[in-house]
Coordinates of C-alpha atoms and ligand atoms in Angstrom, one line a residue:
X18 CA -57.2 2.6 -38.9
X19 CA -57.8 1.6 -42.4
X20 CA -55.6 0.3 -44.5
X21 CA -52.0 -1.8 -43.4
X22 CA -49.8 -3.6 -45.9
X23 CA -50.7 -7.2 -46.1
X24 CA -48.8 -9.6 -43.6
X25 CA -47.5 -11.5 -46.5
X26 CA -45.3 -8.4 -47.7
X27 CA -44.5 -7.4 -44.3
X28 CA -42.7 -11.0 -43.9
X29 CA -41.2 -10.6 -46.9
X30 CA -39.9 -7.3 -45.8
X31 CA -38.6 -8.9 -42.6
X32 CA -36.9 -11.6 -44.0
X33 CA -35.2 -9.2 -45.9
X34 CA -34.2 -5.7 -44.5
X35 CA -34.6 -6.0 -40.6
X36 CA -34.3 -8.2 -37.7
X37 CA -37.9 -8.3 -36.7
X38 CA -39.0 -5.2 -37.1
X39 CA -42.4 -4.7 -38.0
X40 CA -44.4 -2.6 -40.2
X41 CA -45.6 0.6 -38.3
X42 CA -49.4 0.6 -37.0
X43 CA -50.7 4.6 -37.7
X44 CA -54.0 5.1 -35.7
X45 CA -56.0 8.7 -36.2
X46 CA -57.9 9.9 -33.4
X47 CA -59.3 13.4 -34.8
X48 CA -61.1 13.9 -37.0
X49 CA -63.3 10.9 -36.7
X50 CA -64.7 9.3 -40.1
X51 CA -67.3 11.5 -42.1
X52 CA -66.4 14.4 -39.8
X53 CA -68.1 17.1 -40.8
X54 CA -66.0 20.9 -40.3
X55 CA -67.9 24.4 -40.7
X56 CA -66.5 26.4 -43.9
X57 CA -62.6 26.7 -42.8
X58 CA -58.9 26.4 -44.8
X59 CA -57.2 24.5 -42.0
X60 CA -58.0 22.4 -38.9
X61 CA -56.4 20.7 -36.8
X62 CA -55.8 15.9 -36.7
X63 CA -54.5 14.1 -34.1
X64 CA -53.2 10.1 -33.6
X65 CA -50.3 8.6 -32.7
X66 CA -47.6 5.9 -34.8
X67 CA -46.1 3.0 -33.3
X68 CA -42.7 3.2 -33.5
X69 CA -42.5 6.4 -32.6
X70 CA -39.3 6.5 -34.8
X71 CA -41.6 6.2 -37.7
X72 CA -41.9 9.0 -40.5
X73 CA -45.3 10.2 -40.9
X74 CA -46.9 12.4 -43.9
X75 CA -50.1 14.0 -44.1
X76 CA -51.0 14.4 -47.3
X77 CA -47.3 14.7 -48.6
X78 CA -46.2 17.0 -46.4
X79 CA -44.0 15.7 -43.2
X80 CA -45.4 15.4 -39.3
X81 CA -43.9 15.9 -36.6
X82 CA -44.0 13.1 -33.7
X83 CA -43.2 13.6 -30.6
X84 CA -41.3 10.8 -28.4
X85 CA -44.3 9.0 -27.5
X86 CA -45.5 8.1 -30.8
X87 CA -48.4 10.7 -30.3
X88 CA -48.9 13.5 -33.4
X89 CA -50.7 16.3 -33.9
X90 CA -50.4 18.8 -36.8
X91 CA -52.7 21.5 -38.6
X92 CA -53.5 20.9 -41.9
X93 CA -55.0 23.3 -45.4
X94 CA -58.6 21.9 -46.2
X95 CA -60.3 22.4 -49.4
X96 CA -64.0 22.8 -49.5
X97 CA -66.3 19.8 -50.3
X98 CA -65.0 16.0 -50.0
X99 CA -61.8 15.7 -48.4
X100 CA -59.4 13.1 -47.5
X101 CA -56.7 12.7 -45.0
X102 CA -54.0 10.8 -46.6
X103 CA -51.4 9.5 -43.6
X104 CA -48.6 7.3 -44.7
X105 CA -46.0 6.2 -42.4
X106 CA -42.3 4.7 -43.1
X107 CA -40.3 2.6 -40.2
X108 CA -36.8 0.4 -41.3
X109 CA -40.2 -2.6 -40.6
X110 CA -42.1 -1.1 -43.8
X111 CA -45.2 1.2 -44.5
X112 CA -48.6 1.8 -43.3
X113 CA -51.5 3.7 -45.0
X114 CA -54.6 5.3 -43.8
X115 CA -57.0 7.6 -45.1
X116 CA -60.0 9.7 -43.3
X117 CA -62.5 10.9 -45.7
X118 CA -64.0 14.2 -44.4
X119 CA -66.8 16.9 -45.6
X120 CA -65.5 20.6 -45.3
X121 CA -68.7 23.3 -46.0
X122 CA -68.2 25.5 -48.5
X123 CA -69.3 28.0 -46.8
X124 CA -70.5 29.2 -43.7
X125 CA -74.4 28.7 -42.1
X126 CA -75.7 30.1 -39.8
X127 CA -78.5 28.2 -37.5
X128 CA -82.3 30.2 -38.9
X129 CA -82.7 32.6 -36.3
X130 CA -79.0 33.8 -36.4
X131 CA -79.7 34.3 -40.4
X132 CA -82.4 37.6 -39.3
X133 CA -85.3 34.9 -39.8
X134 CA -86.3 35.5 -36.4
X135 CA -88.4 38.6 -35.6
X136 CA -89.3 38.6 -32.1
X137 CA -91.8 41.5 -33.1
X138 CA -93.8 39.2 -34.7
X139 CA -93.9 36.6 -32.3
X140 CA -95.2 38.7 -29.3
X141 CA -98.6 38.6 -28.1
X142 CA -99.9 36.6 -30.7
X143 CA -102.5 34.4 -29.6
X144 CA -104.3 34.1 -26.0
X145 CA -102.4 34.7 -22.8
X146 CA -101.2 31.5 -21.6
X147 CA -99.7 30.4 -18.4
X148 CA -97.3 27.4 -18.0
X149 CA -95.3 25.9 -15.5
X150 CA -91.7 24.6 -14.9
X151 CA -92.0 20.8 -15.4
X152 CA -87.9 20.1 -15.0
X153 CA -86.2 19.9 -11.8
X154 CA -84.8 22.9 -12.8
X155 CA -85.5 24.8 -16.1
X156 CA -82.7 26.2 -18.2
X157 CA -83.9 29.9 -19.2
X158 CA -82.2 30.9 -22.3
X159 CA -81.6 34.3 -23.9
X160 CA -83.3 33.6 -26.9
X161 CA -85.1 30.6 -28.8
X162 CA -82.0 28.2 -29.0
X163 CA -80.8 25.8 -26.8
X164 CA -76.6 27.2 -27.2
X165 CA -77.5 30.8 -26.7
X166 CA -76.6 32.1 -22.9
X167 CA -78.0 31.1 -19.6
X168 CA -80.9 33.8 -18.6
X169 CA -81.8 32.0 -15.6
X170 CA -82.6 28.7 -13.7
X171 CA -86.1 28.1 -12.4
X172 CA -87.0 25.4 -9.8
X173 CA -89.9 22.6 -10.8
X174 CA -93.4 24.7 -9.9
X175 CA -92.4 28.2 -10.8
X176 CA -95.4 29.6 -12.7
X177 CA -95.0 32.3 -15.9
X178 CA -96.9 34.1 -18.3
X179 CA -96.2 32.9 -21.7
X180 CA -95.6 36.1 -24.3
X181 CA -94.5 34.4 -27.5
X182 CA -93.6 31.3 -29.3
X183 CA -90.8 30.8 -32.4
X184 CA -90.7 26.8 -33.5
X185 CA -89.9 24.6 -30.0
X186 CA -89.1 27.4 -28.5
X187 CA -91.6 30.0 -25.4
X188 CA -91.0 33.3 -24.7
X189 CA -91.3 33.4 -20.8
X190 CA -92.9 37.0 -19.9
X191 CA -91.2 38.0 -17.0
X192 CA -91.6 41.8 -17.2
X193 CA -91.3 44.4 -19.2
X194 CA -87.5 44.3 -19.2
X195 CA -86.5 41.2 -19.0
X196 CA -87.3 37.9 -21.6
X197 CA -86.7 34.6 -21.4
X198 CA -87.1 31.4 -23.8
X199 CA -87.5 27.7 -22.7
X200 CA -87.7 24.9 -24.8
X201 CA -91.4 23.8 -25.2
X202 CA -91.0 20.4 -23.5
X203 CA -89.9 21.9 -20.1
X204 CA -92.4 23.0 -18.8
X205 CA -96.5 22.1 -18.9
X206 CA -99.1 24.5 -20.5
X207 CA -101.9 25.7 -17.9
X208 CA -105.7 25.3 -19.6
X209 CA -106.3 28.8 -21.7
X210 CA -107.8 31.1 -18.9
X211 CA -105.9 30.2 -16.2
X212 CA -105.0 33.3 -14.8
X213 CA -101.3 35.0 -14.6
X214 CA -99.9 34.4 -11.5
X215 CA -99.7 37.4 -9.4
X216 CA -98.7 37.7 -5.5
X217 CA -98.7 40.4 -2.7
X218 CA -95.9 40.5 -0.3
X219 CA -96.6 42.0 2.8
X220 CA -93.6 40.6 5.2
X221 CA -90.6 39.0 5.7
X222 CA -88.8 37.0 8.1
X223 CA -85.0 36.5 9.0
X224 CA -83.8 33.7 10.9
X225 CA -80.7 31.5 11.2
X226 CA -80.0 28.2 11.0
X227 CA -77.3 25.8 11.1
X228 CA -74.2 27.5 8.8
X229 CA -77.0 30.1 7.1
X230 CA -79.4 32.9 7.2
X231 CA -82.8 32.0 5.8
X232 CA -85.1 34.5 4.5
X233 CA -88.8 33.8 4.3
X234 CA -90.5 35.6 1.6
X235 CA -94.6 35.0 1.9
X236 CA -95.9 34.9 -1.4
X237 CA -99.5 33.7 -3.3
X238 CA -98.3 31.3 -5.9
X239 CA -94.3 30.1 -7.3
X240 CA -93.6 33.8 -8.8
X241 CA -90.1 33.7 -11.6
X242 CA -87.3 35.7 -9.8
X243 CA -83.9 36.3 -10.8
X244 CA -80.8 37.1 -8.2
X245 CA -78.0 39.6 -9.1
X246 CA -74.9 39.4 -6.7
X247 CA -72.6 42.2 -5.8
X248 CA -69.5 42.3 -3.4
X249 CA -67.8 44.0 -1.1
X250 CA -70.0 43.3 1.2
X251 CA -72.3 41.2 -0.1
X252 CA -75.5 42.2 -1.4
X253 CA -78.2 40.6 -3.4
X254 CA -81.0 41.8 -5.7
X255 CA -83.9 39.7 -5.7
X256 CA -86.2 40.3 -8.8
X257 CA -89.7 39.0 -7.9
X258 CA -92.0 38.8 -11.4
X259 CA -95.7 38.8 -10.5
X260 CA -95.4 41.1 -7.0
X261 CA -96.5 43.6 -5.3
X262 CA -95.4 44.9 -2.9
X263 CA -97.2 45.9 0.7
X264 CA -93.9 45.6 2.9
X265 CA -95.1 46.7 6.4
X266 CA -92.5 44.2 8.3
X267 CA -89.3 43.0 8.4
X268 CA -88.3 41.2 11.3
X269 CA -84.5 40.4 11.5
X270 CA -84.8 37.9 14.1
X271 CA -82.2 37.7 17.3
X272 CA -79.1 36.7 15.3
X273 CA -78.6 40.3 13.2
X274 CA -74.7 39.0 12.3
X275 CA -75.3 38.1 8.4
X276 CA -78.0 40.5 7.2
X277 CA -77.4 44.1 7.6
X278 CA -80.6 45.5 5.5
X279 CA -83.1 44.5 3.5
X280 CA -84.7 47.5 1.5
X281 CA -87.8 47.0 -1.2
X282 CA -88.9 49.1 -4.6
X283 CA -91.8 48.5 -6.7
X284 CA -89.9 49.1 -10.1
X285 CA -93.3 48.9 -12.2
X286 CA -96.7 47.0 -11.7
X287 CA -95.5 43.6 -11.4
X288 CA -92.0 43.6 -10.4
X289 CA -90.9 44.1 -7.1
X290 CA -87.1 44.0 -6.1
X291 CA -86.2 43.2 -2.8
X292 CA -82.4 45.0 -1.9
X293 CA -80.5 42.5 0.4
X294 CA -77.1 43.5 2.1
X295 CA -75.4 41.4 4.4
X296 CA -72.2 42.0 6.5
X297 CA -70.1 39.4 4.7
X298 CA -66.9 40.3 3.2
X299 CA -67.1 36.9 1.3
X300 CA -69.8 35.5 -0.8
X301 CA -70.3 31.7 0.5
X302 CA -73.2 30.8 -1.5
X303 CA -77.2 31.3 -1.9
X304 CA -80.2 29.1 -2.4
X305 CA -83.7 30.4 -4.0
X306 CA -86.3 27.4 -3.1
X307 CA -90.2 27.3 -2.7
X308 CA -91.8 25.5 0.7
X309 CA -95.4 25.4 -0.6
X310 CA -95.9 28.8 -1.9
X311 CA -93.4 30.2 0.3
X312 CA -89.8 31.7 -1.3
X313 CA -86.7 31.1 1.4
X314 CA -83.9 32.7 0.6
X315 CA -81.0 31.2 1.8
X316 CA -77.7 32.8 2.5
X317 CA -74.6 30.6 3.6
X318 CA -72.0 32.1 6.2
X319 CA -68.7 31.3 6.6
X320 CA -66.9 27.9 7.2
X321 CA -66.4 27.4 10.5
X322 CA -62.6 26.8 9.6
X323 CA -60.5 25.3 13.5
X324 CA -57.2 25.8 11.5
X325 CA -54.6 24.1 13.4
X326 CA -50.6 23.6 12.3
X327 CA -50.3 21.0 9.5
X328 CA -53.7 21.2 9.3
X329 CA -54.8 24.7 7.6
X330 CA -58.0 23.5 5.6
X331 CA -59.6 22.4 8.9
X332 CA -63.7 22.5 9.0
X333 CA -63.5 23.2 5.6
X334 CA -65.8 20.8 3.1
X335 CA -64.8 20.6 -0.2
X336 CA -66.6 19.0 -3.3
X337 CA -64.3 17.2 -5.9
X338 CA -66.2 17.1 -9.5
X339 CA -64.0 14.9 -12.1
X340 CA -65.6 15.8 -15.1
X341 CA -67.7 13.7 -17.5
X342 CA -67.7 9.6 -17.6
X343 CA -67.3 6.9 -20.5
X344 CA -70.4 7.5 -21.3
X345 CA -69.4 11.2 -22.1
X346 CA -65.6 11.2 -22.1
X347 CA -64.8 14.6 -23.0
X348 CA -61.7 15.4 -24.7
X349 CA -59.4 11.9 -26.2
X350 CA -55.6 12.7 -26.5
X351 CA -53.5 11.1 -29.3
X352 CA -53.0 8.3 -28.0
X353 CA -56.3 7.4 -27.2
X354 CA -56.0 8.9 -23.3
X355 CA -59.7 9.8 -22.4
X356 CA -60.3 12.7 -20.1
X357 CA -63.0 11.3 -18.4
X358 CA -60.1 8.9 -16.8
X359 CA -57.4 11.1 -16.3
X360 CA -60.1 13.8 -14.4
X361 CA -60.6 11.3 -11.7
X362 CA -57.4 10.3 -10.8
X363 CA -56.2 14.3 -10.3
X364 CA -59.5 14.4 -8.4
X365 CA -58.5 11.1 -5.9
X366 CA -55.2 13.2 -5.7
X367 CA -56.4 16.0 -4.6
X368 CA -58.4 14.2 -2.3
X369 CA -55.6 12.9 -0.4
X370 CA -53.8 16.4 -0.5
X371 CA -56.9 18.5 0.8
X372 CA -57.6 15.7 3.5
X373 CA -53.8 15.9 4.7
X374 CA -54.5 19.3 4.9
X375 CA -57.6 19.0 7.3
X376 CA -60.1 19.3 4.8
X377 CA -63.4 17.6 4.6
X378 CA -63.5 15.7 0.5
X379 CA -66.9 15.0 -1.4
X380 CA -66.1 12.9 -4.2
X381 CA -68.7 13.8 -6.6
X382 CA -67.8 10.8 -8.8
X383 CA -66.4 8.0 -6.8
X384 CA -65.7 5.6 -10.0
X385 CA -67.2 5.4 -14.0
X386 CA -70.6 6.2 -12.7
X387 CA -72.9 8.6 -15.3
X388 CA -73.5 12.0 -13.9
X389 CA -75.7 14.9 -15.5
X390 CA -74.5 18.4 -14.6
X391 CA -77.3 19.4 -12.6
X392 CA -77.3 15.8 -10.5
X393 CA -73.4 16.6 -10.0
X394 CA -74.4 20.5 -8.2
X395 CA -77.0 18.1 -6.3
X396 CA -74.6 15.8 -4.9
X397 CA -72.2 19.3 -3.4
X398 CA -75.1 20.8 -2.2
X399 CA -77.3 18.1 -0.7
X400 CA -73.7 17.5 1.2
X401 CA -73.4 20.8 2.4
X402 CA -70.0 21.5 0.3
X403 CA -68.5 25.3 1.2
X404 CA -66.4 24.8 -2.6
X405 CA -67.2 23.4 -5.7
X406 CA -64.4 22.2 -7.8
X407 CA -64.7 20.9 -11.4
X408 CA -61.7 19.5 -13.0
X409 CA -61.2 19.2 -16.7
X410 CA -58.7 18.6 -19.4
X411 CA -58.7 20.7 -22.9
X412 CA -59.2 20.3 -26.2
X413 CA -60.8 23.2 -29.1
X414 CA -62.9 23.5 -31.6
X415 CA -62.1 22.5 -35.4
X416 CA -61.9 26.4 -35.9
X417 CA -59.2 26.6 -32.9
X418 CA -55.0 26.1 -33.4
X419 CA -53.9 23.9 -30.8
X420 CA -50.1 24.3 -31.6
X421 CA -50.8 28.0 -30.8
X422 CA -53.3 28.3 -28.2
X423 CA -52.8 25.6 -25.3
X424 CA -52.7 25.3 -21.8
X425 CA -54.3 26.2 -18.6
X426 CA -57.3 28.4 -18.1
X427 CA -60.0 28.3 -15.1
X428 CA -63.7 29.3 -15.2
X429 CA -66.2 31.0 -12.7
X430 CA -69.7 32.5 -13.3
X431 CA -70.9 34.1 -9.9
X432 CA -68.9 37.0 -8.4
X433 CA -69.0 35.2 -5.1
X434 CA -66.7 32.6 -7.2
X435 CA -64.8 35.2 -8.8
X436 CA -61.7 35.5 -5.7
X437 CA -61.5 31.8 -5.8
X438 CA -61.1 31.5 -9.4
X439 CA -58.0 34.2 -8.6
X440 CA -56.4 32.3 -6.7
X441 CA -56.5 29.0 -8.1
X442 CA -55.4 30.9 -11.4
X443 CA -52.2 32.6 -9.3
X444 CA -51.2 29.2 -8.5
X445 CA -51.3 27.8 -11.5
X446 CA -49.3 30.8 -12.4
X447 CA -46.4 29.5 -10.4
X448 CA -46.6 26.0 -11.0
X449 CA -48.2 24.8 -14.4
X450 CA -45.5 25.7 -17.8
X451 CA -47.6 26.0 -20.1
X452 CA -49.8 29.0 -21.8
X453 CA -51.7 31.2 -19.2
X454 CA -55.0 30.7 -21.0
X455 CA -56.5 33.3 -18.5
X456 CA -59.6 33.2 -16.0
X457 CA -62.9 33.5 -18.3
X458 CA -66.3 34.4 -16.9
X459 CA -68.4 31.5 -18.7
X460 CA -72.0 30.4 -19.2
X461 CA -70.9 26.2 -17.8
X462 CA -73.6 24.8 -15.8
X463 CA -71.8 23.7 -13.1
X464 CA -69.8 27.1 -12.4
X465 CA -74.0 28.7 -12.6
X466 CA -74.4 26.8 -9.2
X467 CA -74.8 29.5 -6.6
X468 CA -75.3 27.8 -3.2
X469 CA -71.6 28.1 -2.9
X470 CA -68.0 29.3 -4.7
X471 CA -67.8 27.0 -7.8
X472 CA -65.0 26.8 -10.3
X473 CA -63.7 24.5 -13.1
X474 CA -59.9 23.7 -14.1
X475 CA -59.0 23.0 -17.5
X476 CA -55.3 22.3 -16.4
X477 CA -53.8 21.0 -19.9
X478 CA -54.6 20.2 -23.1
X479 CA -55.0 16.4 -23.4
X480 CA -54.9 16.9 -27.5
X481 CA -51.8 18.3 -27.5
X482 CA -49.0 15.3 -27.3
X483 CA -46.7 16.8 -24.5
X484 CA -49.1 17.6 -22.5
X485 CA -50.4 14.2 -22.8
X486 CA -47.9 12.6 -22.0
X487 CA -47.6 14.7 -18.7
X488 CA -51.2 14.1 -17.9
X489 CA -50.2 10.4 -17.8
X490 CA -47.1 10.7 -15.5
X491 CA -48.7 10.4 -11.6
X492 CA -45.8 13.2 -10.5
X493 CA -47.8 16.1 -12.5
X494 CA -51.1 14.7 -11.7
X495 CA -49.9 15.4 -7.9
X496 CA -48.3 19.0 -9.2
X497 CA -51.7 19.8 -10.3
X498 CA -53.2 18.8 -7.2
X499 CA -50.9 20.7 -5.3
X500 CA -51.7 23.8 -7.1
X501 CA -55.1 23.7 -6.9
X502 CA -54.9 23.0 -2.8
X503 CA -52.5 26.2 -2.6
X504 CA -55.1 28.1 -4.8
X505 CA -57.7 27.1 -2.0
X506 CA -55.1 27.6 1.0
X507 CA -54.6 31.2 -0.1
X508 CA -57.8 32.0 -1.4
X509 CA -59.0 30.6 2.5
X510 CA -56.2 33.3 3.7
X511 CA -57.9 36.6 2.7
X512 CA -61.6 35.2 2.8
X513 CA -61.1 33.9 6.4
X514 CA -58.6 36.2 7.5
Ligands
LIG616 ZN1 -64.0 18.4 -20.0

């Protein structure tokens, strides 16, 4: 808010037109002062007007606003300083305010996007170096930028060759088909000379514990691996970077009901790949850890669902993730509604719903309390968790048309996540009325988790003033949790038949 009519003409106004009405009070949620937008001709600004019965005109032209008081409205931009002008009329008088904005002229993209990286140029330079993963668990990226996809996640200890450099950026040599880049302060550099970590694997082990099949995988030092998943029936692919193998053993224990198979190809001199298949018709999760120098490859069965009537999600433990916190509070609606807020209270009622139904509920966040991603996996796993469930409201990007493209849309990474993510969708299908934004395969940390199904719900769009408005009304907070437990009931039905 910046500029009002002075009190002074406001009483004057009173005295004379109305019976107490007021001037109207215009406040401008999006775009925030200074904001600066990429090189495009329109974007999109949000607020709200009190009275709602107010006129409102961006830069001349008329806005629409909806019942509430909320607005939102996509407006032409001109390159270079821009202004917002928003003027509102009531029978109570007139209020002003105006956003100054930057809009590029035109578009730029980051350096090594431009073609001013050449990873030619950056390979093998220098002396061999080794490093090690210093983070709890280091983000491997596809390239030397932080936004660029997700290669892999390595736990704290994992040792790799180091291939290349470009600014804060290492390339991470893995193999010879494979690269990865981590950001510089992620891991520690090893004294030049240490040598490249290399192991020989010569047996394994297969034994069961409670809920999962472990896999012990002897090795000489914390090799890099990667883990591809496949279904129907589930099968992993272990990359192991630094191995060789000498398989002369595999001993599948007493308890042969999970793995089926485990088969093993040297695919050149220092990657081995270890073929897993299991008897499971469902994936429920996997965990890659180090005990000392030894890999255990976990592999979760099952819930052990006692399904009873009235109570169809019994033995089933699932973990409720309202996303972000005021310290991070995602998306803010018109009228100042913050996501982080509305998240939790669809999460405490789905709570109530899934434990009417018999289910077990971890509350990842209980109240306001600041969460990074990774901590928030932590909290599902270290609880044992069979589904992970990460619930969101919407907004888009400056580039993106809001009064075009709105509504619900639901995210998985792993296959093993992939028939939850269906049905979840399906039920949202039937229930939610607004766009069917679809089901996206995405890069989101929290859907990366493997050690079981994970998903996140972006059930509305908290920028757009209807939906808003519906977010705040405790009925369709209850229809979304309802959907989401009918997504789980039926996804339940075919995966525990
Ligand atoms: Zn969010």
């Amino acid at each position: 808010m910046k500029t009002f009519v002075s009190s002074l003409f406001s009483l004057s106004l009173m005295a004379s037109i109305s019976y107490g009405a007021s001037a109207p009070t215009l406040d401008l949620v999006w775009p925030p002062h200074g904001h600066h937008y990429g090189a495009l001709r329109s974007s999109f600004i949000f607020g709200s007007v009190q009275p709602p019965s107010a006129r409102v005109t961006v830069n001349g032209q008329p806005l629409p606003v909806y019942k509430t008081g909320a607005f939102l409205a996509v407006v032409p931009l001109s390159p270079g300083a821009f202004s917002f002008r928003l003027q509102a009329t009531s029978e109570g008088g007139q209020a002003e305010l105006t956003r100054d904005v930057v809009v590029d002229p035109s578009a730029e993209p980051s350096p090594w996007r431009a073609g001013e990286f050449d990873p030619v140029n950056y390979l093998r330079k220098g002396p061999r170096r080794v490093c090690r993963m210093k983070d709890d668990l280091v983000t491997v990226t596809t390239g030397p930028d932080k936004d660029l996809g997700y290669q892999a996640f390595l736990p704290k200890g994992v040792l790799s060759a180091v291939t290349g450099s470009w600014g804060k950026f290492l390339r991470l040599g893995f193999g010879n088909q494979w690269v990865g880049w981590v950001s510089r302060e992620v891991v520690t550099l090893l004294p030049e000379g240490t040598p490249v970590p290399h192991s020989v694997l010569g047996s394994l082990t297969v034994t069961t514990a409670a809920g999962s099949t472990l896999i012990s995988i002897p090795l000489e030092a914390q090799q890099p691996f990667r883990v591809e998943q496949v279904l129907d029936p589930v099968r992993f692919k272990l990359f192991l970077y630094g191995v060789t193998a000498d398989m002369d053993k595999v001993n599948y224990g007493s308890d042969v009901s999970c793995v089926k198979d485990i088969r093993w190809k040297q695919l050149d001199d220092s990657l081995c790949e270890l073929d897993i298949t299991t008897n499971q018709r469902s994936g429920w999760g996997y965990d890659v850890r180090y005990e000392g120098t030894q890999m255990i490859f976990e592999i979760r069965h099952a819930p052990p669902l006692h399904r009873s009537l009235g109570r169809p999600l019994a033995g089933l433990v699932v973990a409720l993730d309202a996303g972000h916190s005021s310290a991070d509070p995602g998306a803010t609606g018109p009228l100042r509604t913050h996501e982080d807020a509305i998240n939790l209270l669809v999460a405490r009622q789905l709570e109530a719903k899934l434990k009417s139904m018999g289910a077990g509920v971890v509350m990842v966040r209980k109240e306001d309390e600041v969460l990074d991603l990774l901590r928030r996996t932590r909290i599902a796993w270290s609880a044992r968790a069979h589904l992970f469930i990460s619930l969101h409201e919407n907004s888009i990007a400056d580039s993106g048309n809001p009064l075009e493209d709105s509504g619900f849309s639901i995210y998985y990474w792993a296959p093993q996540s992939r028939p939850l993510a269906e049905a979840v969708h399906a039920a949202y299908q039937a229930n939610i009325p607004f766009k069917d934004r679809g089901i996206s395969y995405d890069n989101l940390a929290v859907c990366r988790m493997t050690q079981m199904p994970s998903i996140l719900t972006e059930s509305a769009f908290l920028i757009v003033p209807e939906q808003e408005a519906m977010l705040l009304d405790p009925a369709f907070r209850d229809r979304i949790a309802g959907t989401i437990a009918q997504g789980i009931q039926q996804y339940l039905k075919k995966a525990v038949p």
